[in-house]
Amino acid sequence: MRHSLHTLTAASVLAFSLSGCLLGPNYQRPAIDTPATFRFQEGEAADLANTEWWTQFDDPVLNDLIATALADNKDVKVAAARVDQFLGQFWSTRSALFPQVGAGFSAARERVTQSGPTPVFSNGAIFNDFQGQINASWEIDLFGRNRRLTESARANLLSTEEGRRATILALVASVAQSYIALLSLDRQLEIAKATTQSRAESVHVFELRFHGGEVSQMELAQSQSEYEASAATIPQLEAQIAQQEDALSVLLGHNPGPILRGRELAALGAPPVPAGLPSDLLQRRPDLRQAEENLIAANAQIGAARALYFPSISLTGFFGTESSQFSNLFTGPSKIWAFAGSVTQPIFTAGNISGQVKQAEALQQQALYTYQKAIQTAFQEVDDALISSQKLREQLVVQGRQVEALRTYSTMARLRYEGGYTSYIEVLDAERSLFNSELSETQTRQAVLTSYVLLYQAMGGGWVVDAEKMTTQQSSLTGADAGAGAGNGNGNGNGNGNGNGNGNGNGNGTQPASGAAPAENVK
């Protein structure tokens, strides 16, 4: 009966502790001023938030590069390790809600002095001491401090998980942008080489004509000047290509080296514009969910700080046995036990507790404003990406017509010069304008494709979860593949590759170090 009473009392204390009051404000999502639609809404937008949008470029090499980056990128692995770190922190914080139980055993052989202040003249001067005990301690969370700390730790864990997803979102976008930029540089190099080759032939013709007395030295020098101008762009572009390959290699998690190419820039598909409402961003963008979890964590810290004003109640106890002979250690007379309770109440702290409350409230305000600003920034990024995508496509159409007009102008100017109707300066002007226009058109095409990437990055969506699953899959792009690509030039037939075929990427497809369970499952 007495044992049952003790059990009932302990259960009542536990139930009262878990149902005790929680100090501090309970979290409520703040009111957000959300516009009904984006300023620059796309008329033909599609609901593609949960699709692997990069496959819409229709380039298998890009798909492999993104898979490789998700499997091997070091930033993703760092983010995964941070999730493990905060998962451990959550477990440590939550453990304070439960009794802490331990056990111990000790054995000693001692001799008591016979010449001290209280001499011992007996055979007991040398004796053995054996002890075994189980001890327990428990802080009753009457005012909810530990529960608030656990709430904050859980929110920090979820924030870290969302931070990992934000890293994945940024990584996919960065790989796609870098690859598009690489193809753009390839195309510009191809234009520069073709223009330089054409001008080299013109210089050769002019040299023959100069020696034959048909053209002046000034016209020859003009032709040579234009040749050197286009030739000078080739090493610049080749350097940019190598640097872009190195940057992309590091994004893949590999050492700097050559990058395999797939389609040419003009052959890449154009992904459709994703649809969505501004309010959707609150759930679709991991950086916004991360900011909200930080706000939840800061809000819980207020209650934890306010609980310091109230008493702290702790229960401790142990049960064990002690005997001078091991054979008697587990007999009835050797039992020892003790139970104790303590209550501590702060009386005067010279502003220590109020200072902690003030800090917690200020941090909560900072987190709130950070969350609100993140939402406004998200709206801005989507609007900017939408208008950029629309206007860049219009610009590309105009520049395409300009290039065609300049090709006609260049052809007609050369025919007029050959017929003696105009000076060579007109030919040079036409060719110079065509060269610059072709480079500009290529850069605009790159900007159009990049705008799609930025738009999908700004919109977020369920595709981040699909990409997250790929971080634990082995990449399909091996170092041998990268080496094979190095021997094929830059993929556009411009011969920029060195043909060594060795490849710096080891392509080992190593698994991320983290094996953390999804943070959403933590209770």
PDB file of C-alpha atoms in Angstrom, residues 172-367:
ATOM      1  CA  VAL A 172      21.184  23.938 -57.931  1.00  0.00           C
ATOM      2  CA  ALA A 173      20.711  27.496 -59.163  1.00  0.00           C
ATOM      3  CA  SER A 174      24.452  28.201 -59.034  1.00  0.00           C
ATOM      4  CA  VAL A 175      25.344  25.077 -61.026  1.00  0.00           C
ATOM      5  CA  ALA A 176      22.747  25.894 -63.681  1.00  0.00           C
ATOM      6  CA  GLN A 177      23.908  29.522 -63.924  1.00  0.00           C
ATOM      7  CA  SER A 178      27.572  28.514 -64.122  1.00  0.00           C
ATOM      8  CA  TYR A 179      26.892  25.951 -66.830  1.00  0.00           C
ATOM      9  CA  ILE A 180      24.862  28.438 -68.890  1.00  0.00           C
ATOM     10  CA  ALA A 181      27.645  31.013 -68.496  1.00  0.00           C
ATOM     11  CA  LEU A 182      30.154  28.404 -69.660  1.00  0.00           C
ATOM     12  CA  LEU A 183      28.137  27.656 -72.798  1.00  0.00           C
ATOM     13  CA  SER A 184      27.813  31.394 -73.407  1.00  0.00           C
ATOM     14  CA  LEU A 185      31.586  31.831 -73.227  1.00  0.00           C
ATOM     15  CA  ASP A 186      31.989  28.879 -75.601  1.00  0.00           C
ATOM     16  CA  ARG A 187      29.702  30.555 -78.111  1.00  0.00           C
ATOM     17  CA  GLN A 188      31.478  33.916 -77.748  1.00  0.00           C
ATOM     18  CA  LEU A 189      34.813  32.189 -78.310  1.00  0.00           C
ATOM     19  CA  GLU A 190      33.412  30.504 -81.405  1.00  0.00           C
ATOM     20  CA  ILE A 191      32.253  33.897 -82.738  1.00  0.00           C
ATOM     21  CA  ALA A 192      35.638  35.461 -81.954  1.00  0.00           C
ATOM     22  CA  LYS A 193      37.533  32.681 -83.699  1.00  0.00           C
ATOM     23  CA  ALA A 194      35.283  32.744 -86.750  1.00  0.00           C
ATOM     24  CA  THR A 195      35.564  36.542 -86.988  1.00  0.00           C
ATOM     25  CA  THR A 196      39.333  36.413 -86.517  1.00  0.00           C
ATOM     26  CA  GLN A 197      39.668  33.761 -89.224  1.00  0.00           C
ATOM     27  CA  SER A 198      37.584  35.853 -91.619  1.00  0.00           C
ATOM     28  CA  ARG A 199      39.647  38.944 -90.903  1.00  0.00           C
ATOM     29  CA  ALA A 200      42.886  37.009 -91.289  1.00  0.00           C
ATOM     30  CA  GLU A 201      41.801  36.077 -94.804  1.00  0.00           C
ATOM     31  CA  SER A 202      40.994  39.737 -95.492  1.00  0.00           C
ATOM     32  CA  VAL A 203      44.434  40.806 -94.269  1.00  0.00           C
ATOM     33  CA  HIS A 204      46.048  38.250 -96.551  1.00  0.00           C
ATOM     34  CA  VAL A 205      44.084  39.576 -99.533  1.00  0.00           C
ATOM     35  CA  PHE A 206      44.926  43.155 -98.661  1.00  0.00           C
ATOM     36  CA  GLU A 207      48.616  42.338 -98.373  1.00  0.00           C
ATOM     37  CA  LEU A 208      48.546  40.916-101.898  1.00  0.00           C
ATOM     38  CA  ARG A 209      46.659  43.953-103.164  1.00  0.00           C
ATOM     39  CA  PHE A 210      49.040  46.327-101.375  1.00  0.00           C
ATOM     40  CA  HIS A 211      52.050  44.709-102.980  1.00  0.00           C
ATOM     41  CA  GLY A 212      50.209  44.957-106.287  1.00  0.00           C
ATOM     42  CA  GLY A 213      49.506  48.637-105.714  1.00  0.00           C
ATOM     43  CA  GLU A 214      45.720  48.229-105.602  1.00  0.00           C
ATOM     44  CA  VAL A 215      45.179  49.454-102.009  1.00  0.00           C
ATOM     45  CA  SER A 216      46.943  51.951 -99.817  1.00  0.00           C
ATOM     46  CA  GLN A 217      48.978  51.180 -96.726  1.00  0.00           C
ATOM     47  CA  MET A 218      46.282  52.919 -94.680  1.00  0.00           C
ATOM     48  CA  GLU A 219      43.663  50.406 -95.832  1.00  0.00           C
ATOM     49  CA  LEU A 220      46.038  47.536 -95.101  1.00  0.00           C
ATOM     50  CA  ALA A 221      46.683  48.906 -91.603  1.00  0.00           C
ATOM     51  CA  GLN A 222      42.952  49.274 -91.002  1.00  0.00           C
ATOM     52  CA  SER A 223      42.418  45.632 -91.954  1.00  0.00           C
ATOM     53  CA  GLN A 224      45.301  44.503 -89.735  1.00  0.00           C
ATOM     54  CA  SER A 225      43.937  46.574 -86.817  1.00  0.00           C
ATOM     55  CA  GLU A 226      40.524  44.903 -86.968  1.00  0.00           C
ATOM     56  CA  TYR A 227      42.158  41.478 -87.175  1.00  0.00           C
ATOM     57  CA  GLU A 228      44.245  42.127 -84.065  1.00  0.00           C
ATOM     58  CA  ALA A 229      41.214  43.511 -82.210  1.00  0.00           C
ATOM     59  CA  SER A 230      39.225  40.289 -82.646  1.00  0.00           C
ATOM     60  CA  ALA A 231      42.307  38.103 -82.086  1.00  0.00           C
ATOM     61  CA  ALA A 232      42.891  39.815 -78.728  1.00  0.00           C
ATOM     62  CA  THR A 233      39.485  38.675 -77.473  1.00  0.00           C
ATOM     63  CA  ILE A 234      40.376  34.981 -77.944  1.00  0.00           C
ATOM     64  CA  PRO A 235      42.853  34.604 -75.032  1.00  0.00           C
ATOM     65  CA  GLN A 236      40.546  36.671 -72.834  1.00  0.00           C
ATOM     66  CA  LEU A 237      37.647  34.331 -73.504  1.00  0.00           C
ATOM     67  CA  GLU A 238      39.817  31.231 -73.143  1.00  0.00           C
ATOM     68  CA  ALA A 239      40.949  32.459 -69.716  1.00  0.00           C
ATOM     69  CA  GLN A 240      37.346  33.118 -68.687  1.00  0.00           C
ATOM     70  CA  ILE A 241      36.337  29.630 -69.876  1.00  0.00           C
ATOM     71  CA  ALA A 242      39.064  27.964 -67.814  1.00  0.00           C
ATOM     72  CA  GLN A 243      38.170  30.010 -64.748  1.00  0.00           C
ATOM     73  CA  GLN A 244      34.481  29.227 -65.191  1.00  0.00           C
ATOM     74  CA  GLU A 245      35.296  25.515 -65.451  1.00  0.00           C
ATOM     75  CA  ASP A 246      37.331  25.728 -62.244  1.00  0.00           C
ATOM     76  CA  ALA A 247      34.510  27.508 -60.417  1.00  0.00           C
ATOM     77  CA  LEU A 248      31.969  24.950 -61.607  1.00  0.00           C
ATOM     78  CA  SER A 249      34.281  22.071 -60.620  1.00  0.00           C
ATOM     79  CA  VAL A 250      34.418  23.379 -57.063  1.00  0.00           C
ATOM     80  CA  LEU A 251      30.622  23.652 -57.009  1.00  0.00           C
ATOM     81  CA  LEU A 252      30.568  19.980 -57.970  1.00  0.00           C
ATOM     82  CA  GLY A 253      32.760  19.208 -54.969  1.00  0.00           C
ATOM     83  CA  HIS A 254      35.761  18.290 -57.137  1.00  0.00           C
ATOM     84  CA  ASN A 255      39.188  19.758 -57.768  1.00  0.00           C
ATOM     85  CA  PRO A 256      39.427  22.360 -60.560  1.00  0.00           C
ATOM     86  CA  GLY A 257      39.390  20.753 -63.988  1.00  0.00           C
ATOM     87  CA  PRO A 258      37.632  20.517 -67.354  1.00  0.00           C
ATOM     88  CA  ILE A 259      33.856  20.296 -67.583  1.00  0.00           C
ATOM     89  CA  LEU A 260      31.929  18.109 -69.992  1.00  0.00           C
ATOM     90  CA  ARG A 261      29.556  19.949 -72.337  1.00  0.00           C
ATOM     91  CA  GLY A 262      26.216  18.876 -73.727  1.00  0.00           C
ATOM     92  CA  ARG A 263      24.075  21.075 -75.927  1.00  0.00           C
ATOM     93  CA  GLU A 264      25.117  24.421 -77.329  1.00  0.00           C
ATOM     94  CA  LEU A 265      23.674  27.576 -75.783  1.00  0.00           C
ATOM     95  CA  ALA A 266      21.130  28.188 -78.550  1.00  0.00           C
ATOM     96  CA  ALA A 267      19.949  24.563 -78.356  1.00  0.00           C
ATOM     97  CA  LEU A 268      19.000  24.664 -74.674  1.00  0.00           C
ATOM     98  CA  GLY A 269      15.300  24.418 -73.954  1.00  0.00           C
ATOM     99  CA  ALA A 270      13.400  27.258 -72.320  1.00  0.00           C
ATOM    100  CA  PRO A 271      11.660  26.193 -69.088  1.00  0.00           C
ATOM    101  CA  PRO A 272       8.110  27.493 -68.664  1.00  0.00           C
ATOM    102  CA  VAL A 273       7.545  30.272 -66.160  1.00  0.00           C
ATOM    103  CA  PRO A 274       6.337  28.885 -62.796  1.00  0.00           C
ATOM    104  CA  ALA A 275       3.049  30.093 -61.356  1.00  0.00           C
ATOM    105  CA  GLY A 276       2.210  30.968 -57.792  1.00  0.00           C
ATOM    106  CA  LEU A 277       0.787  33.583 -55.451  1.00  0.00           C
ATOM    107  CA  PRO A 278       2.866  35.761 -53.134  1.00  0.00           C
ATOM    108  CA  SER A 279       1.381  33.977 -50.112  1.00  0.00           C
ATOM    109  CA  ASP A 280       2.691  30.673 -51.470  1.00  0.00           C
ATOM    110  CA  LEU A 281       6.258  31.815 -50.851  1.00  0.00           C
ATOM    111  CA  LEU A 282       5.777  31.452 -47.088  1.00  0.00           C
ATOM    112  CA  GLN A 283       5.632  27.684 -47.545  1.00  0.00           C
ATOM    113  CA  ARG A 284       7.657  27.259 -50.741  1.00  0.00           C
ATOM    114  CA  ARG A 285      10.862  29.083 -49.858  1.00  0.00           C
ATOM    115  CA  PRO A 286      13.109  27.397 -47.268  1.00  0.00           C
ATOM    116  CA  ASP A 287      14.800  30.667 -46.315  1.00  0.00           C
ATOM    117  CA  LEU A 288      11.434  32.090 -45.229  1.00  0.00           C
ATOM    118  CA  ARG A 289      10.614  28.957 -43.247  1.00  0.00           C
ATOM    119  CA  GLN A 290      14.060  29.202 -41.690  1.00  0.00           C
ATOM    120  CA  ALA A 291      13.451  32.817 -40.678  1.00  0.00           C
ATOM    121  CA  GLU A 292      10.113  31.854 -39.102  1.00  0.00           C
ATOM    122  CA  GLU A 293      11.689  28.996 -37.131  1.00  0.00           C
ATOM    123  CA  ASN A 294      14.287  31.456 -35.828  1.00  0.00           C
ATOM    124  CA  LEU A 295      11.411  33.669 -34.706  1.00  0.00           C
ATOM    125  CA  ILE A 296       9.746  30.710 -32.940  1.00  0.00           C
ATOM    126  CA  ALA A 297      13.007  29.898 -31.164  1.00  0.00           C
ATOM    127  CA  ALA A 298      13.506  33.492 -30.034  1.00  0.00           C
ATOM    128  CA  ASN A 299       9.880  33.703 -28.864  1.00  0.00           C
ATOM    129  CA  ALA A 300      10.302  30.597 -26.674  1.00  0.00           C
ATOM    130  CA  GLN A 301      13.414  32.044 -25.066  1.00  0.00           C
ATOM    131  CA  ILE A 302      11.277  34.818 -23.545  1.00  0.00           C
ATOM    132  CA  GLY A 303       9.311  32.273 -21.521  1.00  0.00           C
ATOM    133  CA  ALA A 304      12.505  30.506 -20.470  1.00  0.00           C
ATOM    134  CA  ALA A 305      13.941  33.791 -19.226  1.00  0.00           C
ATOM    135  CA  ARG A 306      10.771  34.795 -17.346  1.00  0.00           C
ATOM    136  CA  ALA A 307      10.682  31.417 -15.582  1.00  0.00           C
ATOM    137  CA  LEU A 308      13.889  32.390 -13.783  1.00  0.00           C
ATOM    138  CA  TYR A 309      11.792  34.669 -11.544  1.00  0.00           C
ATOM    139  CA  PHE A 310      10.045  31.619 -10.050  1.00  0.00           C
ATOM    140  CA  PRO A 311      11.224  28.832  -7.731  1.00  0.00           C
ATOM    141  CA  SER A 312      13.233  25.893  -8.986  1.00  0.00           C
ATOM    142  CA  ILE A 313      12.139  22.573  -7.482  1.00  0.00           C
ATOM    143  CA  SER A 314      14.419  19.524  -7.583  1.00  0.00           C
ATOM    144  CA  LEU A 315      14.111  15.979  -6.275  1.00  0.00           C
ATOM    145  CA  THR A 316      17.126  13.757  -5.604  1.00  0.00           C
ATOM    146  CA  GLY A 317      17.536  10.336  -4.141  1.00  0.00           C
ATOM    147  CA  PHE A 318      19.549   7.166  -4.118  1.00  0.00           C
ATOM    148  CA  PHE A 319      19.095   3.564  -3.114  1.00  0.00           C
ATOM    149  CA  GLY A 320      21.897   1.076  -2.592  1.00  0.00           C
ATOM    150  CA  THR A 321      23.786  -1.236  -0.309  1.00  0.00           C
ATOM    151  CA  GLU A 322      27.015  -0.968   1.704  1.00  0.00           C
ATOM    152  CA  SER A 323      28.949  -3.709   3.482  1.00  0.00           C
ATOM    153  CA  SER A 324      32.458  -4.514   4.642  1.00  0.00           C
ATOM    154  CA  GLN A 325      32.111  -7.967   3.111  1.00  0.00           C
ATOM    155  CA  PHE A 326      31.120  -8.526  -0.475  1.00  0.00           C
ATOM    156  CA  SER A 327      29.083 -11.619   0.446  1.00  0.00           C
ATOM    157  CA  ASN A 328      26.833  -9.473   2.624  1.00  0.00           C
ATOM    158  CA  LEU A 329      26.456  -6.640   0.080  1.00  0.00           C
ATOM    159  CA  PHE A 330      23.014  -7.708  -1.096  1.00  0.00           C
ATOM    160  CA  THR A 331      21.508  -8.709   2.262  1.00  0.00           C
ATOM    161  CA  GLY A 332      18.758  -6.764   3.986  1.00  0.00           C
ATOM    162  CA  PRO A 333      20.800  -5.038   6.712  1.00  0.00           C
ATOM    163  CA  SER A 334      23.188  -3.529   4.138  1.00  0.00           C
ATOM    164  CA  LYS A 335      20.550  -1.359   2.488  1.00  0.00           C
ATOM    165  CA  ILE A 336      21.072   2.388   2.353  1.00  0.00           C
ATOM    166  CA  TRP A 337      18.821   5.040   0.856  1.00  0.00           C
ATOM    167  CA  ALA A 338      18.066   8.725   0.938  1.00  0.00           C
ATOM    168  CA  PHE A 339      15.475  11.026  -0.620  1.00  0.00           C
ATOM    169  CA  ALA A 340      15.574  14.808  -0.653  1.00  0.00           C
ATOM    170  CA  GLY A 341      13.827  17.741  -2.203  1.00  0.00           C
ATOM    171  CA  SER A 342      14.996  21.307  -2.606  1.00  0.00           C
ATOM    172  CA  VAL A 343      13.417  24.590  -3.561  1.00  0.00           C
ATOM    173  CA  THR A 344      15.464  27.614  -4.610  1.00  0.00           C
ATOM    174  CA  GLN A 345      13.916  31.040  -5.062  1.00  0.00           C
ATOM    175  CA  PRO A 346      15.830  34.073  -6.338  1.00  0.00           C
ATOM    176  CA  ILE A 347      15.322  37.078  -4.079  1.00  0.00           C
ATOM    177  CA  PHE A 348      17.826  39.677  -5.187  1.00  0.00           C
ATOM    178  CA  THR A 349      19.826  39.317  -8.416  1.00  0.00           C
ATOM    179  CA  ALA A 350      20.736  42.957  -9.078  1.00  0.00           C
ATOM    180  CA  GLY A 351      18.965  42.945 -12.439  1.00  0.00           C
ATOM    181  CA  ASN A 352      20.400  39.643 -13.689  1.00  0.00           C
ATOM    182  CA  ILE A 353      17.049  38.010 -14.480  1.00  0.00           C
ATOM    183  CA  SER A 354      15.390  41.168 -15.777  1.00  0.00           C
ATOM    184  CA  GLY A 355      18.418  41.675 -18.019  1.00  0.00           C
ATOM    185  CA  GLN A 356      18.018  38.185 -19.461  1.00  0.00           C
ATOM    186  CA  VAL A 357      14.326  38.822 -20.083  1.00  0.00           C
ATOM    187  CA  LYS A 358      15.180  42.093 -21.806  1.00  0.00           C
ATOM    188  CA  GLN A 359      17.737  40.352 -24.012  1.00  0.00           C
ATOM    189  CA  ALA A 360      15.270  37.624 -24.970  1.00  0.00           C
ATOM    190  CA  GLU A 361      12.588  40.162 -25.873  1.00  0.00           C
ATOM    191  CA  ALA A 362      15.040  42.203 -27.953  1.00  0.00           C
ATOM    192  CA  LEU A 363      16.237  39.091 -29.796  1.00  0.00           C
ATOM    193  CA  GLN A 364      12.627  38.177 -30.513  1.00  0.00           C
ATOM    194  CA  GLN A 365      12.053  41.625 -32.019  1.00  0.00           C
ATOM    195  CA  GLN A 366      15.164  41.257 -34.163  1.00  0.00           C
ATOM    196  CA  ALA A 367      13.980  37.863 -35.384  1.00  0.00           C
TER     197      ALA A 367
END
